[in-house]
Coordinates of C-alpha atoms and ligand atoms in Angstrom, one line a residue:
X1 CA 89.0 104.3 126.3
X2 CA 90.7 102.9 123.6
X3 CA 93.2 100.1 123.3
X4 CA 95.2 102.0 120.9
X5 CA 95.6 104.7 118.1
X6 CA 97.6 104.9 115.6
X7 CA 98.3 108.4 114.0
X8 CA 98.8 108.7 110.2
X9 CA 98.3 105.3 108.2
X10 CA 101.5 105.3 105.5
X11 CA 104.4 103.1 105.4
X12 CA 104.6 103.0 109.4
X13 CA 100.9 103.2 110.3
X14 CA 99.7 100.9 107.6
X15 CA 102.4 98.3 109.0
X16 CA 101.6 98.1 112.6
X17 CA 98.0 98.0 112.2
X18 CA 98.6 94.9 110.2
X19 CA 100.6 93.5 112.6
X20 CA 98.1 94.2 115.5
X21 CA 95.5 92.5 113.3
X22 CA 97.5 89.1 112.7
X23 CA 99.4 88.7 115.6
X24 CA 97.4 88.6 118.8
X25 CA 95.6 92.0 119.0
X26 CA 92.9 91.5 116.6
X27 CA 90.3 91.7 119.7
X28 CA 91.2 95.2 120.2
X29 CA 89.6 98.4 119.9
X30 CA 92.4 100.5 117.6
X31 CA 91.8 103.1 115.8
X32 CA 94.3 103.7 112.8
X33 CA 93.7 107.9 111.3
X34 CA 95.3 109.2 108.1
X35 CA 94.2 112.9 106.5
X36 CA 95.2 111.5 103.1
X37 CA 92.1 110.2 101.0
X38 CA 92.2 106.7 101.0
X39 CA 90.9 106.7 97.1
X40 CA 93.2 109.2 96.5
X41 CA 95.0 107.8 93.1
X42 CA 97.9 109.9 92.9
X43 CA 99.0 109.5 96.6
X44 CA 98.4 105.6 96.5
X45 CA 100.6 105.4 93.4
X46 CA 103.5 106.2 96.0
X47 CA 105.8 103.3 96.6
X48 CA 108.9 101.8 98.8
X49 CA 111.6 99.9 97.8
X50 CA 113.2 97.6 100.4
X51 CA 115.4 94.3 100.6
X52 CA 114.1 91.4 102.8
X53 CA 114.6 87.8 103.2
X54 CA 111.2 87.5 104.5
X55 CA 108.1 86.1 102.9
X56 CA 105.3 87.9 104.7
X57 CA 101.8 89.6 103.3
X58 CA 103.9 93.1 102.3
X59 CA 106.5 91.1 100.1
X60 CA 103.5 89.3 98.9
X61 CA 101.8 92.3 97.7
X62 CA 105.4 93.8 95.9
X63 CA 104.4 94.8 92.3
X64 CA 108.4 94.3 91.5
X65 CA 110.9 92.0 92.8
X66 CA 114.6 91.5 91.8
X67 CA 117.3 89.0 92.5
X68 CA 120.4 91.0 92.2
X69 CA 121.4 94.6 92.4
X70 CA 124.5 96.7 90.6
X71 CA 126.5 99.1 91.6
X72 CA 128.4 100.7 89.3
X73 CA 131.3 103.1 88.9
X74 CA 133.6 104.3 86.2
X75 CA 136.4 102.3 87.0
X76 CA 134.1 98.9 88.7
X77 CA 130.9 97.2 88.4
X78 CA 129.7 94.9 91.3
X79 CA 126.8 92.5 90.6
X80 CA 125.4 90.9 94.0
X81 CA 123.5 88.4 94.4
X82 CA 121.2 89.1 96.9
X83 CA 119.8 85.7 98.3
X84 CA 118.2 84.9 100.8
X85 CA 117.3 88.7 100.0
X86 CA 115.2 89.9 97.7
X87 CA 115.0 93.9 96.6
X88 CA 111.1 94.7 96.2
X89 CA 109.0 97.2 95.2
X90 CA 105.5 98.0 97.1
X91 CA 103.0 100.4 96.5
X92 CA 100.7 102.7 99.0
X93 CA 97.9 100.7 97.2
X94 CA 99.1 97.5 97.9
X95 CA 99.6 98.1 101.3
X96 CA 96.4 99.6 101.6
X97 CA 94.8 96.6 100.6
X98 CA 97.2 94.4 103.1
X99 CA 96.4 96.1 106.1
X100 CA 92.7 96.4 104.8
X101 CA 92.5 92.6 104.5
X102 CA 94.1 92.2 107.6
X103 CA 92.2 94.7 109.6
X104 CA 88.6 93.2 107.9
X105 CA 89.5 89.7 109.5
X106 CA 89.3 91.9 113.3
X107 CA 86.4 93.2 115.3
X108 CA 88.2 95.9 116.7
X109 CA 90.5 97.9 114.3
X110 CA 89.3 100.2 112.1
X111 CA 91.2 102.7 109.7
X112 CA 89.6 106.3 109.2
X113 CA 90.4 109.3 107.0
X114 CA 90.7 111.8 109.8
X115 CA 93.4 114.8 110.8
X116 CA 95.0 114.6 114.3
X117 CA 95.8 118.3 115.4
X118 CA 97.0 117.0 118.7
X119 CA 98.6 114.5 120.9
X120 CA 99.3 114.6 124.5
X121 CA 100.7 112.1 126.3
X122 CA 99.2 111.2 130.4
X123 CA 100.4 108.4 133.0
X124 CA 97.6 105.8 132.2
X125 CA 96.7 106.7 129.0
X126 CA 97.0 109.2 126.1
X127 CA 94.5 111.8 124.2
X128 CA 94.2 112.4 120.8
X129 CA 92.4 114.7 118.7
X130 CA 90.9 113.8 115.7
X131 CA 89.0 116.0 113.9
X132 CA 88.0 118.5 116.7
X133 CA 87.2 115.1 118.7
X134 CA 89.5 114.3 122.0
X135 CA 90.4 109.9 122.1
X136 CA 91.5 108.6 124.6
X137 CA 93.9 105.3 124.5
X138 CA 96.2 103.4 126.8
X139 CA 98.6 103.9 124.0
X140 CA 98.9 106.2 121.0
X141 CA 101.3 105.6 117.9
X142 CA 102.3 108.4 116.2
X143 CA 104.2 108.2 112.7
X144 CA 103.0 112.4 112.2
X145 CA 105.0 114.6 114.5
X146 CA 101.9 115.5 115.8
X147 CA 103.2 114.3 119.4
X148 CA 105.5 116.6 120.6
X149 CA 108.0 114.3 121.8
X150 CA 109.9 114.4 125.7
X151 CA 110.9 118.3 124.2
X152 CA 107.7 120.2 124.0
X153 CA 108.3 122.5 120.4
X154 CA 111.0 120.3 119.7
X155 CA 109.1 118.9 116.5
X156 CA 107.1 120.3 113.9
X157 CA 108.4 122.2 110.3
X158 CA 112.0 122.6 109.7
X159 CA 112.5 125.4 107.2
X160 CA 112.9 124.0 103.7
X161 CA 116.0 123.2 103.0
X162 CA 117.4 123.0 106.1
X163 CA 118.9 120.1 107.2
X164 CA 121.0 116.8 104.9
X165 CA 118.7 115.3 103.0
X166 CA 118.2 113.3 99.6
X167 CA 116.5 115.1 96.9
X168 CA 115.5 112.7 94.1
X169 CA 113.8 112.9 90.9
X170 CA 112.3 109.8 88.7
X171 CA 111.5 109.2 85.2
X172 CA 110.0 106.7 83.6
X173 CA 112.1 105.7 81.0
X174 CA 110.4 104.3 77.4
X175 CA 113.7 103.6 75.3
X176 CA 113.7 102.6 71.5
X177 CA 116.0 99.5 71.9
X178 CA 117.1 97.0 74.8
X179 CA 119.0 98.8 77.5
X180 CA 118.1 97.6 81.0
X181 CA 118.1 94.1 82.5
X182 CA 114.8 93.1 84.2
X183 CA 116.9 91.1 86.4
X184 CA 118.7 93.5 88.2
X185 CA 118.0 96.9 90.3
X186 CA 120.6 99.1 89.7
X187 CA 121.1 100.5 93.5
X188 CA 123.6 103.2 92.5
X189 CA 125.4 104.2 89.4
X190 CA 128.0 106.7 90.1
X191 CA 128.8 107.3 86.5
X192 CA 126.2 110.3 86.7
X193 CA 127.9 113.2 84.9
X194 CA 127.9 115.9 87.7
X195 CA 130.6 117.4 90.8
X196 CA 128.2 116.1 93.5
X197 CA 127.6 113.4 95.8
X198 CA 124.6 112.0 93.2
X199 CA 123.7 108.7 91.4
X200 CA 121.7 107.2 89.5
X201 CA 118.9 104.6 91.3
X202 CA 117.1 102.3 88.2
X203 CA 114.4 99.9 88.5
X204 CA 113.8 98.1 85.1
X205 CA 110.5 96.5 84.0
X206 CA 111.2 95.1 81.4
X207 CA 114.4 95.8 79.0
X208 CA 112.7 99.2 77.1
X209 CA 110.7 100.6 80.3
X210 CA 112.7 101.8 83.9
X211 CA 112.2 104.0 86.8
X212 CA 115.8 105.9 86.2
X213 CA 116.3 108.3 89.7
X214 CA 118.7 111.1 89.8
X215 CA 119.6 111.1 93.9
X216 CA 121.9 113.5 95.5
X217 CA 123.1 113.7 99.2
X218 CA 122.3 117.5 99.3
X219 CA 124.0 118.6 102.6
X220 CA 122.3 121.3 105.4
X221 CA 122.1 125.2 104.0
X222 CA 122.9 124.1 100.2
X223 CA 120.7 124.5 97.3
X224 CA 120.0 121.2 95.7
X225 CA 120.1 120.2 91.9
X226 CA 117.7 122.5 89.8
X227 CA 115.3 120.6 87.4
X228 CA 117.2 121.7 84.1
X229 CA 120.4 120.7 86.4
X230 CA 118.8 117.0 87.1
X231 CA 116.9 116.6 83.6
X232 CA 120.4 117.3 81.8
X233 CA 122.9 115.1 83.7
X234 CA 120.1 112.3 83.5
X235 CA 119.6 112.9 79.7
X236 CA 123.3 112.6 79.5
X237 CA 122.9 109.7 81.2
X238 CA 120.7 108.0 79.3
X239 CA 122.3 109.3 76.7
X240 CA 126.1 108.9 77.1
X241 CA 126.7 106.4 80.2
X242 CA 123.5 103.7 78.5
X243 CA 123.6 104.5 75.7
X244 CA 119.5 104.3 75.1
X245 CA 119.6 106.2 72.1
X246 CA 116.0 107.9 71.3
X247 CA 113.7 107.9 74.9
X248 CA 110.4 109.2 76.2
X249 CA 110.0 110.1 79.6
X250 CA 106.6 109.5 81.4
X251 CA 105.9 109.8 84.4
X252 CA 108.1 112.0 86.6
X253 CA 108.4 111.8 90.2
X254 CA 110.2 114.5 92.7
X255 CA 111.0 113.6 96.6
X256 CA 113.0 115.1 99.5
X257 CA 113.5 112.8 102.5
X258 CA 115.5 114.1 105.2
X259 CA 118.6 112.7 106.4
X260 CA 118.8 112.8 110.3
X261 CA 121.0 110.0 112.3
X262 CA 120.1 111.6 116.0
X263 CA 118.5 109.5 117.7
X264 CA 114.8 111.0 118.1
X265 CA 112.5 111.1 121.5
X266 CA 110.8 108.2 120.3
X267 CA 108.9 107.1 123.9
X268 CA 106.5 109.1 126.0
X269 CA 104.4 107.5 129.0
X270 CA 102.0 106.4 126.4
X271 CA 102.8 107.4 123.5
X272 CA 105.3 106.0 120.9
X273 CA 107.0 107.5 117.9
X274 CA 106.9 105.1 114.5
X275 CA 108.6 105.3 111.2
X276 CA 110.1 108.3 110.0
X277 CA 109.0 110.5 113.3
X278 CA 110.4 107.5 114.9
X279 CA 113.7 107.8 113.8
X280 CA 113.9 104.8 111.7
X281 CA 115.0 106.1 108.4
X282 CA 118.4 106.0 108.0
X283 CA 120.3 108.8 107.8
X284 CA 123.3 107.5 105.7
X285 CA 121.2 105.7 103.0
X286 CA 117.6 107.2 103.8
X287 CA 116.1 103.6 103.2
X288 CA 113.4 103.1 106.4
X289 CA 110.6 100.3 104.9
X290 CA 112.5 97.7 105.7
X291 CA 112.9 99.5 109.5
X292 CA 109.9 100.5 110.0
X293 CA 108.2 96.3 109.0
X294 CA 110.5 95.4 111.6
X295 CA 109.7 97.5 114.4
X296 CA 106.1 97.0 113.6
X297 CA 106.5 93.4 114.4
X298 CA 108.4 94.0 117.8
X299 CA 106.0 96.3 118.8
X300 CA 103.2 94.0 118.6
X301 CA 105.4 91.6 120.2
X302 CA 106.3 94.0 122.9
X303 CA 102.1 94.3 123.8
X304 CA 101.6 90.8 123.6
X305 CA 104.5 89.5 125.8
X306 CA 104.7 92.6 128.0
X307 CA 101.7 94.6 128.3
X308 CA 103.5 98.0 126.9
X309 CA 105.0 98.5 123.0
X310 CA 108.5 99.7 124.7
X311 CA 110.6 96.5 124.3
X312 CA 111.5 97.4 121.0
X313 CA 115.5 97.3 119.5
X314 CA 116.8 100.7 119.0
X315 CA 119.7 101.5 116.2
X316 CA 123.2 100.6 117.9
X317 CA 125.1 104.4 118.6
X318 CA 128.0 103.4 116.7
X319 CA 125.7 103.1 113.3
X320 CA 124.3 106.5 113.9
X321 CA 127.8 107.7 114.6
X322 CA 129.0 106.2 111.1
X323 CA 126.0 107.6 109.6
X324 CA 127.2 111.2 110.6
X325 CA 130.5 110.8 109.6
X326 CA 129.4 109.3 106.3
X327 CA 127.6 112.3 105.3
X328 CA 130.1 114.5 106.3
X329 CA 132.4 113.0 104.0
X330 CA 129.8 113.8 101.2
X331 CA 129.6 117.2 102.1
X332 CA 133.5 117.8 102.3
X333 CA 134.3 115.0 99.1
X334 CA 131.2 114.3 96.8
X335 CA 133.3 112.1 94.5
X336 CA 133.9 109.6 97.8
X337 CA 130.5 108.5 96.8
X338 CA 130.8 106.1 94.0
X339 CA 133.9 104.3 95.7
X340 CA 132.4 104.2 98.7
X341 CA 129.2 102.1 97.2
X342 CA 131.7 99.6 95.5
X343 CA 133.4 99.0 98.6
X344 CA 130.8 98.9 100.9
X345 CA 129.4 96.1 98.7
X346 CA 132.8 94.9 98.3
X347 CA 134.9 92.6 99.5
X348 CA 134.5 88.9 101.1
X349 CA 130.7 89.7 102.2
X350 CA 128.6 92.0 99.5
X351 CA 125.7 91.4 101.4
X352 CA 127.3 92.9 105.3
X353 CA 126.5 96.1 104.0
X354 CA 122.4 95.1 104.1
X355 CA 122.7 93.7 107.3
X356 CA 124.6 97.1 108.7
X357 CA 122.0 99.5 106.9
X358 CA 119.5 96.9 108.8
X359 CA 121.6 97.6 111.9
X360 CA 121.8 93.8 111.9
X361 CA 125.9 93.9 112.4
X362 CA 128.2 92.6 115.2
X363 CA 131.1 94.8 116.4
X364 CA 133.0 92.7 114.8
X365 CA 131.0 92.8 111.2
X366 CA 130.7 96.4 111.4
X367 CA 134.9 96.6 112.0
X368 CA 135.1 94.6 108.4
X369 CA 132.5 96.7 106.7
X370 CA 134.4 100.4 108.0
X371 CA 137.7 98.6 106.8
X372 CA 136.9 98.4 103.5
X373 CA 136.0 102.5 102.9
X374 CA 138.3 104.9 101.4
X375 CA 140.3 105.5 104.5
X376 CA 141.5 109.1 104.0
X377 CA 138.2 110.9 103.2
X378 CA 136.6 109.5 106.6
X379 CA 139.9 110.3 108.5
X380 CA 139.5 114.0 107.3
X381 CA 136.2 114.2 108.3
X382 CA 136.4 113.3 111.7
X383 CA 138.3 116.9 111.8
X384 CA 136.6 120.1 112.1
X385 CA 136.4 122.3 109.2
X386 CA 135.0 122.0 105.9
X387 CA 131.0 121.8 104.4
X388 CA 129.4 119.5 106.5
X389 CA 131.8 119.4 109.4
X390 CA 131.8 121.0 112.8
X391 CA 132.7 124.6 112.8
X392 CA 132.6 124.6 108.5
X393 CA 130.5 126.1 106.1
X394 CA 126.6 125.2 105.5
X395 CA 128.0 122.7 108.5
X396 CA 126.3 120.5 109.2
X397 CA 125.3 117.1 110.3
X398 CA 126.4 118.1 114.4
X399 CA 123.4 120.2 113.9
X400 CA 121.2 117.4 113.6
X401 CA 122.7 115.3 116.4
X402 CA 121.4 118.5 118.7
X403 CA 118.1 118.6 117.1
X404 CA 115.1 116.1 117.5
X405 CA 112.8 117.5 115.1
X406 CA 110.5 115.3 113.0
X407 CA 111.6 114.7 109.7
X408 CA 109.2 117.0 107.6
X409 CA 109.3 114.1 104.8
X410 CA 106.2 114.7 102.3
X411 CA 105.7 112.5 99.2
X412 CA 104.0 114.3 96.3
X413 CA 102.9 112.8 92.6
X414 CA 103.4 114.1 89.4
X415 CA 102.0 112.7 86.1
X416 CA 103.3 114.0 82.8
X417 CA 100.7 113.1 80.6
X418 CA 101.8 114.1 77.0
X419 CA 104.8 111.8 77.5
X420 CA 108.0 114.1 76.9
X421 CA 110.1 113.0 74.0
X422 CA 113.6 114.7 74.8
X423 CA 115.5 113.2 72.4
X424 CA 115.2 116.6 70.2
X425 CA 116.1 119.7 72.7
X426 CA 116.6 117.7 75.8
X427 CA 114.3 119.6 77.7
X428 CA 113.2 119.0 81.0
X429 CA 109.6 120.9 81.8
X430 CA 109.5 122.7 85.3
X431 CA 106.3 120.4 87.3
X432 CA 104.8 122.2 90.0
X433 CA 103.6 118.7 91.1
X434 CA 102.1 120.2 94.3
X435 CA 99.4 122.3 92.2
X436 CA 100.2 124.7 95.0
X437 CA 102.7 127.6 96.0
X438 CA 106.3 127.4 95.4
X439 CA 108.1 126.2 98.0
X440 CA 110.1 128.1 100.4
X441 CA 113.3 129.3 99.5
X442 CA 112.7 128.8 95.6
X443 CA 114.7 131.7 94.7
X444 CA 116.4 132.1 91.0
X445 CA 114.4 129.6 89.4
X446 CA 116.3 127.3 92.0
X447 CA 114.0 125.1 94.4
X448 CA 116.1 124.5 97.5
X449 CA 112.9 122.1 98.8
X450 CA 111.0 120.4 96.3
X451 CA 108.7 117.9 97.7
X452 CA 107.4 115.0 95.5
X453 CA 107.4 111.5 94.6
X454 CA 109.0 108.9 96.3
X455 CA 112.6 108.5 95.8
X456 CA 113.7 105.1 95.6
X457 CA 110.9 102.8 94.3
Ligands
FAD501 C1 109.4 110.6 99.2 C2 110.0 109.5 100.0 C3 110.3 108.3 99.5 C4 110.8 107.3 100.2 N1 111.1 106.1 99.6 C5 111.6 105.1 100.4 C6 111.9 103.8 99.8 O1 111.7 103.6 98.6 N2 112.4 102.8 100.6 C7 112.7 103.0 101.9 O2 113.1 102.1 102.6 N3 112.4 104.2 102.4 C8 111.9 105.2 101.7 N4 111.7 106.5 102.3 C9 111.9 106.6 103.7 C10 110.8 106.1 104.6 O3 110.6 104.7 104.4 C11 109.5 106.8 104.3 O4 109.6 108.1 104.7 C12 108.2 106.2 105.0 O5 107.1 106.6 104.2 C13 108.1 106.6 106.4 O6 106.9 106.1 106.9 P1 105.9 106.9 107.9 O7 104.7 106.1 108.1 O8 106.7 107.4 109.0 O9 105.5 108.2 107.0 P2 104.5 108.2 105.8 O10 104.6 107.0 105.0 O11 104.7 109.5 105.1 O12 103.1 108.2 106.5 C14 102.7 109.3 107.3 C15 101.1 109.4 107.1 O13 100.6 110.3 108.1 C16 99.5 111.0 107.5 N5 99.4 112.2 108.2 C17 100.3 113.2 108.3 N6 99.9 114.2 109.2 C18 98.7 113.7 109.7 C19 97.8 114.2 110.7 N7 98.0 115.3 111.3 N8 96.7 113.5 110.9 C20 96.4 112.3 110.3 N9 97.3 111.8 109.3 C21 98.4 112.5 109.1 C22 100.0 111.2 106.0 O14 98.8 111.3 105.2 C23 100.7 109.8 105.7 O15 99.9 108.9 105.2 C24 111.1 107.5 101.6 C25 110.9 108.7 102.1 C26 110.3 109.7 101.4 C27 110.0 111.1 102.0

């Protein structure tokens, strides 16, 4: 038998069997499968953004770092300082090579490219199958979904669309003069012409090149943003907000992470839930790398000082309560949005908001931070009725509270090679970056699911 597995090897996989490799389980016998090729360029060019005052391998291997981040309305612009934070930017490569390094340094733990079809979960140990093969382990990890959780049929593919979730789309942005400051991440620009709940997410290189990401909070049984929607609010972006003059677009990047704040089945017998699967995204911001490195520390922890991976924190009720209410406000009053950001990173603390998306606030913190939002919009959503809301139209985040189904989050990569100009029409080529079917419930040239890159780099 096994000492562990751990099923899928992204963000949450990758993670923990670095930590079991550098702090006290290195003698082990783990075995870490992913189905993904691990040469696989386009995958490995996927990437996390995250903020973090620590100074471990991961933020070692961050291709981008900032010191401050913007948030920016029409009517305010807050520059924060993050330290002792930084915001960084790692790749699926990079942390390929971390936990590789890590995991070479072991006798024990070794990462595979295999498929696990099946997980079931026993009193003194747990059986996977990999590849037609049965494992056994005294404890299995499971970042997939493949485990079906303390709710047998519970987990597996939600319908596309259904469900909050953020759909994002990235370009990378060549302009003709200086328009971004390498200095700064801009976390959210509100100023993004449109009647949603969307902003604008930008990570510069250097003042001429940027990641510049359309994100909107698209709420359960509504269509999201078309591409021609998202291509000409962020040309008129680009255009009328930054003024960046003539622009190429490069690379383009498409993503769908779903927005859940019910707390999942996380722990079997033997069997844990990690990362997404785990429950650790959250639901109100859909940021989980900084989460997910986190619990992959206390888990280790948790073997080492108690024999079993359980002792782990768990996100305080009254954060996945706001997080509901939050998105209900979106779904009722889109234009809450922008204020909200500026106040949330507001006030006598610009930083308290970090610490509450990293569930790191008191009571007493979390009283300040709610104090600060537009009061009316959150008042009227704890009412029934409306988009979003209990008993309203396309409602709803209650829906979510009552299901424990795995996030169905998948991460596809586009590439445009001739880079587009779009200076002249302003056009935005369809990608099917799947190379695959459409995806269900793409009806009227709409795509009410589009799977793709990562969102927030
Ligand atoms: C597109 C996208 C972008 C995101 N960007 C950010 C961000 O920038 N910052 C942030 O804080 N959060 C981000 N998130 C939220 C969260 O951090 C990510 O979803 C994160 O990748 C979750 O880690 P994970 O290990 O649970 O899932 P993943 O990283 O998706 O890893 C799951 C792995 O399991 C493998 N796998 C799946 N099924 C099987 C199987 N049956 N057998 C074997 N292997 C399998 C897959 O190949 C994959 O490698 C993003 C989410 C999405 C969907």
């Amino acid at each position: 038998m096994l000492d562990a597995v751990v099923v899928g090897g992204g963000a949450a996989g990758l993670t923990l069997a670095t930590r079991l490799a550098t702090d006290g389980w290195g003698d082990r016998r783990v075995l870490v499968v992913d189905e993904a090729p691990l040469d696989h360029d386009r995958s490995a060019d996927r990437s996390w953004g995250w903020w973090s005052a620590q100074d471990g391998p991961v933020e070692a291997a961050a291709e981008r770092a900032y010191d401050s981040v913007a948030v920016v309305t029409d009517r305010a612009t807050r520059l924060v300082d993050l330290a002792p934070y930084r915001y960084r930017v790692v790749s699926l490569r990079a942390l390929r090579d971390v936990a590789a390094t890590a995991v070479a340094r072991t006798c024990g733990i070794e990462i595979v490219r295999a498929r696990a079809t099946a997980v079931v979960d026993g009193r003194d140990g747990a059986r996977v199958v990999v590849d037609g093969e049965t494992v056994e382990a005294a404890w299995v990890f499971d970042s997939t979904g493949t485990w079906p959780g303390r709710r047998p049929g519970a987990r597996g593919p939600r319908p596309a669309g259904a469900g909050h979730r953020m759909e994002f789309t990235g370009w990378q942005v060549h302009t003709d003069r200086n328009v971004f400051d390498p200095g700064t991440a801009v976390l959210c620009d509100a100023r993004l012409p449109c009647g949603r709940a969307a902003f604008v997410h930008v990570l510069p290189q250097d003042r001429r090149t940027a990641l510049v990401e359309h994100t909107a909070y698209v709420p359960s049984g509504v269509l999201g943003p078309t591409p021609t929607e998202v291509g000409r609010e962020l040309t008129a972006y680009l255009r009328g907000v930054l003024a960046a003059g003539r622009f190429r677009v490069g690379r383009v990047e498409h993503g769908t992470i779903a927005l859940r704040p019910q707390a999942p089945h996380r722990r079997g017998r033997r069997v844990l839930a990690i990362g997404a699967a785990g429950g650790l995204v959250r639901a109100s911001s859909g940021y989980g790398f900084g989460a997910i490195q986190r619990d992959a520390a206390a888990v280790v922890r948790s073997l080492v000082e108690h024999g079993h991976p359980f002792a782990v924190p768990h996100r305080p009720w009254r954060h996945r309560w706001l997080d509901t209410v939050f998105l209900r406000v979106l779904a009722r009053e889109p234009a809450v949005l922008g204020p909200a950001f500026v106040a949330m990173f507001g006030g006598d603390d610009p930083l308290r908001v970090l610490r509450f998306l990293d569930d790191g606030t008191t009571w007493a913190d979390g009283a300040r931070f709610v104090r600060g939002l537009p009061v009316r919009p959150f008042l009227r959503a704890l009412r029934p009725g409306g988009p979003g809301g209990p008993g309203g139209p396309g409602g709803g985040v209650e829906e979510h509270l009552l299901d424990a189904g795995v996030p169905r989050d998948e991460a596809s990569f586009g590439l445009v090679r001739d880079p587009l100009d779009v200076i002249g029409g302003a056009a935005v080529r369809e990608l099917d970056l799947r190379g695959h079917e459409q995806p269900a419930g793409a009806e009227h040239g709409r795509h009410e699911h589009r799977d793709g890159l990562h969102p927030w780099q």
